[in-house]
Amino acid sequence: KNQVEQSPQSLIILEGKNCTLQCNYTVSPFSNLRWYKQDTGRGPVSLTIMTFSENTKSNGRYTATLDADTKQSSLHITASQLSDSASYICVVSAVAGSYQLTFGKGTKLSVIP
Amino acid sequence: GAGVSQSPRYKVTKRGQDVALRCDPISGHVSLYWYRQALGQGPEFLTYFNYEAQQDKSGLPNDRFSAERPEGSISTLTIQRTEQRDSAMYRCASSQYGTSGGANEQFFGPGTRLTVL
């Protein structure tokens, strides 16, 4: 069964600090992996997408890494801001263009002043 | 540019009543998806459309759930004879190109929080 596991479940950090969120998956075959940011009361918004051949991708202060051999991904947030407080969801697609995505449960990040 | 919108944002209903949840996808998007999200869980696929055609409804839990997209734009998810276990966040998403290939990002709406008493 395809699964996506995220850790930690929740995280509290001080404003300005860095943090790293983890995602392990067992989805096969693998096509791509996305990290979504979901603000409270809003729908998820895509931050990055990574395919099999990509090891790292950045989007501003967000940097995602992918190790397709170990089936692990991480999302690193640099110099956190209060607005980074949200749930971060790892989503894996088994087939290119597939509508059936496997979602992780998310990591709830709280950035405090 | 408007994103995916859903209405109502919140719906409280009594057990046994029918409810209709609406989704307005991003204009021009080919595919539209419905998901159900329980608290603390990731979204669970229900059904999806390419244009007006319902391509896969395998995720619908039972025959009380149905969806339509008659003109290939707005979609309605209908739950008949609601039960307490139907309480959840119902999310809609749309994507530009359909499911034939590519990264095909899905853009999510804010969801409708359904509570069945």
Short mmCIF file of N, CA and C in Angstrom, two decimals, chain B residues 1 3 24 48 50 56 58 62 66 70 73-74 78 83 100 108:
data_model
loop_
_atom_site.label_atom_id
_atom_site.label_comp_id
_atom_site.label_asym_id
_atom_site.label_seq_id
_atom_site.Cartn_x
_atom_site.Cartn_y
_atom_site.Cartn_z
N GLY B 1 -6.19 37.07 -9.98
CA GLY B 1 -6.69 35.82 -10.51
C GLY B 1 -7.30 35.01 -9.39
N GLY B 3 -8.65 31.88 -7.31
CA GLY B 3 -8.28 30.49 -7.16
C GLY B 3 -9.52 29.64 -7.16
N ASP B 24 -16.08 25.85 -7.49
CA ASP B 24 -15.77 26.66 -8.66
C ASP B 24 -14.29 26.53 -8.96
N TYR B 48 -13.05 12.37 -9.72
CA TYR B 48 -12.54 13.47 -10.51
C TYR B 48 -13.18 13.50 -11.88
N ASN B 50 -12.70 15.10 -16.00
CA ASN B 50 -12.06 15.83 -17.08
C ASN B 50 -13.17 16.47 -17.88
N ASP B 56 -13.44 8.91 -12.82
CA ASP B 56 -13.19 7.90 -11.79
C ASP B 56 -14.00 8.30 -10.56
N SER B 58 -14.24 5.93 -8.00
CA SER B 58 -13.94 4.79 -7.14
C SER B 58 -13.76 5.17 -5.68
N ASN B 62 -19.96 5.37 -0.87
CA ASN B 62 -21.15 4.56 -1.11
C ASN B 62 -22.08 5.33 -2.03
N SER B 66 -22.62 11.43 -4.67
CA SER B 66 -22.58 11.58 -6.12
C SER B 66 -22.01 12.94 -6.46
N PRO B 70 -21.82 19.32 -14.96
CA PRO B 70 -22.59 19.26 -16.22
C PRO B 70 -22.04 20.11 -17.37
N SER B 73 -17.44 22.98 -15.83
CA SER B 73 -16.83 24.02 -15.01
C SER B 73 -17.16 23.77 -13.54
N ILE B 74 -18.25 24.37 -13.07
CA ILE B 74 -18.67 24.20 -11.68
C ILE B 74 -19.06 22.75 -11.43
N THR B 78 -22.89 15.88 -3.98
CA THR B 78 -24.13 15.73 -3.23
C THR B 78 -24.04 14.51 -2.33
N GLU B 83 -25.12 11.04 7.25
CA GLU B 83 -24.88 10.34 8.50
C GLU B 83 -23.76 11.05 9.24
N SER B 100 -3.19 13.56 -18.38
CA SER B 100 -2.46 12.80 -19.40
C SER B 100 -0.97 12.80 -19.19
N PHE B 108 -5.83 23.66 -4.75
CA PHE B 108 -6.89 23.29 -3.83
C PHE B 108 -7.74 24.49 -3.41
#
